[in-house]
Coordinates of C-alpha atoms and ligand atoms in Angstrom, one line a residue:
X141 CA -32.1 -7.7 55.1
X142 CA -34.3 -9.1 52.4
X143 CA -32.4 -11.5 50.1
X144 CA -33.4 -12.3 46.6
X145 CA -35.0 -15.8 46.3
X146 CA -33.4 -17.9 43.6
X147 CA -35.7 -19.6 41.1
X148 CA -35.7 -23.0 39.4
X149 CA -33.0 -22.9 36.8
X150 CA -30.3 -21.6 39.2
X151 CA -27.8 -24.4 39.8
X152 CA -27.4 -23.7 43.5
X153 CA -31.0 -25.1 44.0
X154 CA -30.1 -28.5 42.6
X155 CA -26.8 -29.0 44.4
X156 CA -26.5 -30.7 47.8
X157 CA -25.6 -28.3 50.7
X158 CA -22.7 -28.4 53.2
X159 CA -23.1 -28.9 57.0
X160 CA -22.5 -25.8 59.1
X161 CA -19.3 -26.0 61.1
X162 CA -19.9 -23.2 63.7
X163 CA -22.7 -20.8 64.4
X164 CA -20.9 -17.5 63.8
X165 CA -22.3 -13.9 63.8
X166 CA -22.3 -14.1 60.0
X167 CA -24.4 -17.2 60.1
X168 CA -26.8 -15.6 62.7
X169 CA -27.2 -12.7 60.2
X170 CA -28.0 -15.2 57.4
X171 CA -30.7 -16.8 59.6
X172 CA -32.2 -13.4 60.4
X173 CA -32.3 -12.6 56.7
X174 CA -33.9 -15.9 55.8
X175 CA -36.6 -15.3 58.4
X176 CA -37.3 -11.8 57.1
X177 CA -37.3 -13.0 53.5
X178 CA -39.6 -15.9 54.3
X179 CA -42.2 -13.6 56.0
X180 CA -42.0 -11.0 53.3
X181 CA -42.5 -13.5 50.5
X182 CA -44.7 -14.7 52.3
X183 CA -44.0 -18.4 52.7
X184 CA -44.2 -21.2 55.2
X185 CA -40.5 -22.1 54.9
X186 CA -37.2 -21.2 53.3
X187 CA -34.0 -23.1 52.9
X188 CA -30.6 -21.5 52.8
X189 CA -29.8 -22.5 49.1
X190 CA -32.9 -20.6 48.1
X191 CA -31.1 -17.4 49.0
X192 CA -27.8 -18.6 47.5
X193 CA -26.2 -20.0 50.6
X194 CA -25.3 -23.7 50.1
X195 CA -25.5 -24.6 53.8
X196 CA -27.7 -27.0 55.8
X197 CA -30.1 -24.4 57.3
X198 CA -33.8 -23.9 57.0
X199 CA -36.5 -21.8 58.7
X200 CA -40.2 -22.7 58.9
X201 CA -43.3 -21.1 60.4
X202 CA -46.6 -22.8 59.6
X203 CA -48.4 -19.8 61.2
X204 CA -46.6 -17.4 58.7
X205 CA -45.8 -14.9 61.4
X206 CA -49.1 -15.0 63.4
X207 CA -47.7 -17.1 66.3
X208 CA -44.1 -16.1 67.4
X209 CA -43.7 -19.5 69.1
X210 CA -44.2 -21.3 65.7
X211 CA -41.0 -20.1 64.2
X212 CA -38.3 -22.8 63.9
X213 CA -34.7 -22.3 62.6
X214 CA -32.7 -25.5 62.2
X215 CA -29.1 -25.9 61.5
X216 CA -27.7 -29.3 60.3
X217 CA -31.2 -30.9 60.6
X218 CA -31.6 -34.7 60.2
X219 CA -34.7 -36.8 60.3
X220 CA -35.3 -38.9 63.4
X221 CA -38.5 -40.5 62.0
X222 CA -41.1 -40.1 59.3
X223 CA -44.4 -41.8 59.4
X224 CA -47.7 -42.0 57.5
X225 CA -48.7 -40.2 54.4
X226 CA -50.4 -37.0 53.3
X227 CA -51.4 -35.8 49.9
X228 CA -51.8 -32.0 49.6
X229 CA -51.2 -29.2 47.2
X230 CA -47.8 -27.7 47.6
X231 CA -45.8 -24.8 46.1
X232 CA -42.3 -23.3 46.5
X233 CA -41.0 -19.8 46.7
X234 CA -38.4 -20.9 44.1
X235 CA -41.1 -22.1 41.7
X236 CA -43.6 -19.2 42.0
X237 CA -47.0 -19.6 40.4
X238 CA -46.9 -23.4 40.3
X239 CA -48.6 -25.9 42.6
X240 CA -48.9 -29.6 42.6
X241 CA -50.0 -32.4 44.8
X242 CA -47.1 -34.1 46.5
X243 CA -47.0 -37.2 48.8
X244 CA -45.4 -36.3 52.1
X245 CA -45.1 -37.9 55.5
X246 CA -48.0 -37.1 57.9
X247 CA -45.7 -37.0 60.9
X248 CA -42.0 -36.2 61.0
X249 CA -39.4 -35.7 63.8
X250 CA -36.2 -33.9 63.1
X251 CA -33.2 -33.0 65.2
X252 CA -30.6 -30.3 64.6
X253 CA -29.1 -27.3 66.2
X254 CA -31.0 -24.2 67.1
X255 CA -29.6 -20.7 66.6
X256 CA -27.8 -20.9 70.0
X257 CA -26.0 -24.1 68.9
X258 CA -28.0 -26.3 71.2
X259 CA -29.4 -29.6 70.0
X260 CA -33.1 -29.5 69.5
X261 CA -35.7 -32.1 68.5
X262 CA -38.9 -30.9 66.7
X263 CA -42.0 -32.9 65.9
X264 CA -44.3 -31.9 63.1
X265 CA -47.7 -33.2 61.9
X266 CA -49.6 -32.2 58.8
X267 CA -48.4 -28.9 57.4
X268 CA -45.3 -28.8 59.6
X269 CA -44.3 -32.4 58.7
X270 CA -44.8 -31.4 55.0
X271 CA -42.7 -28.2 55.5
X272 CA -39.9 -30.2 57.2
X273 CA -39.7 -32.6 54.3
X274 CA -39.9 -29.8 51.7
X275 CA -37.1 -27.9 53.3
X276 CA -35.0 -31.0 53.9
X277 CA -35.4 -31.8 50.2
X278 CA -34.0 -28.3 49.4
X279 CA -30.9 -29.1 51.5
X280 CA -30.3 -32.2 49.2
X281 CA -30.8 -30.2 46.0
X282 CA -34.4 -31.5 45.4
X283 CA -37.4 -29.4 44.5
X284 CA -41.1 -30.4 44.9
X285 CA -41.4 -30.9 41.2
X286 CA -38.9 -33.7 41.4
X287 CA -41.6 -35.7 43.2
X288 CA -44.0 -35.3 40.3
X289 CA -44.7 -37.9 37.6
X290 CA -43.2 -37.2 34.2
X291 CA -46.1 -35.5 32.4
X292 CA -46.9 -33.0 35.2
X293 CA -43.3 -32.2 35.8
X294 CA -42.6 -31.7 32.1
X295 CA -45.6 -29.4 31.8
X296 CA -44.3 -27.2 34.6
X297 CA -40.7 -27.2 33.2
X298 CA -42.0 -26.4 29.7
X299 CA -44.0 -23.4 31.0
X300 CA -41.0 -22.1 33.0
X301 CA -38.8 -22.4 29.9
X302 CA -41.3 -20.3 28.0
X303 CA -41.4 -17.7 30.8
X304 CA -37.6 -17.7 30.8
X305 CA -37.4 -17.1 27.0
X306 CA -40.0 -14.3 27.5
X307 CA -37.8 -12.7 30.2
X308 CA -40.5 -13.3 32.8
X309 CA -38.8 -15.8 35.1
Ligands
LIG76 ZN1 -39.3 -24.7 48.4

């Protein structure tokens, strides 16, 4: 089932999320919905708070559905390591229409539970490392614009306020 994606301005996006206690059938359904919603958007990743679920879960697929092996669903993820630096344009399904250059690690290793509840370690470089960091930020209530310097961030927020007033956000 497709779920509506919350946009900047919704308080769920700026609050930290809770760890998952147990992988229940309800939780499995949420993960299915997140995957479907991410592919339909389309996007490279989606975190549970973006669909209004304040839990530590994200899904990513840097192939955007082209490679079935590239799909990763992580429950209660944590960083094992982050190294290096990359500077690329980045966007977010919760901030549609806006992109900005964000500093991210070049290489990131995370561990968490997979959908079956087994511990899994995943290693990402380049786009996948960026996606890991972007989605982990969502789980802590941070959006990519929070990494921008004042002027750039203010400009985006001003434009979004204008869109909100016009009923277009
Ligand atoms: Zn995002």
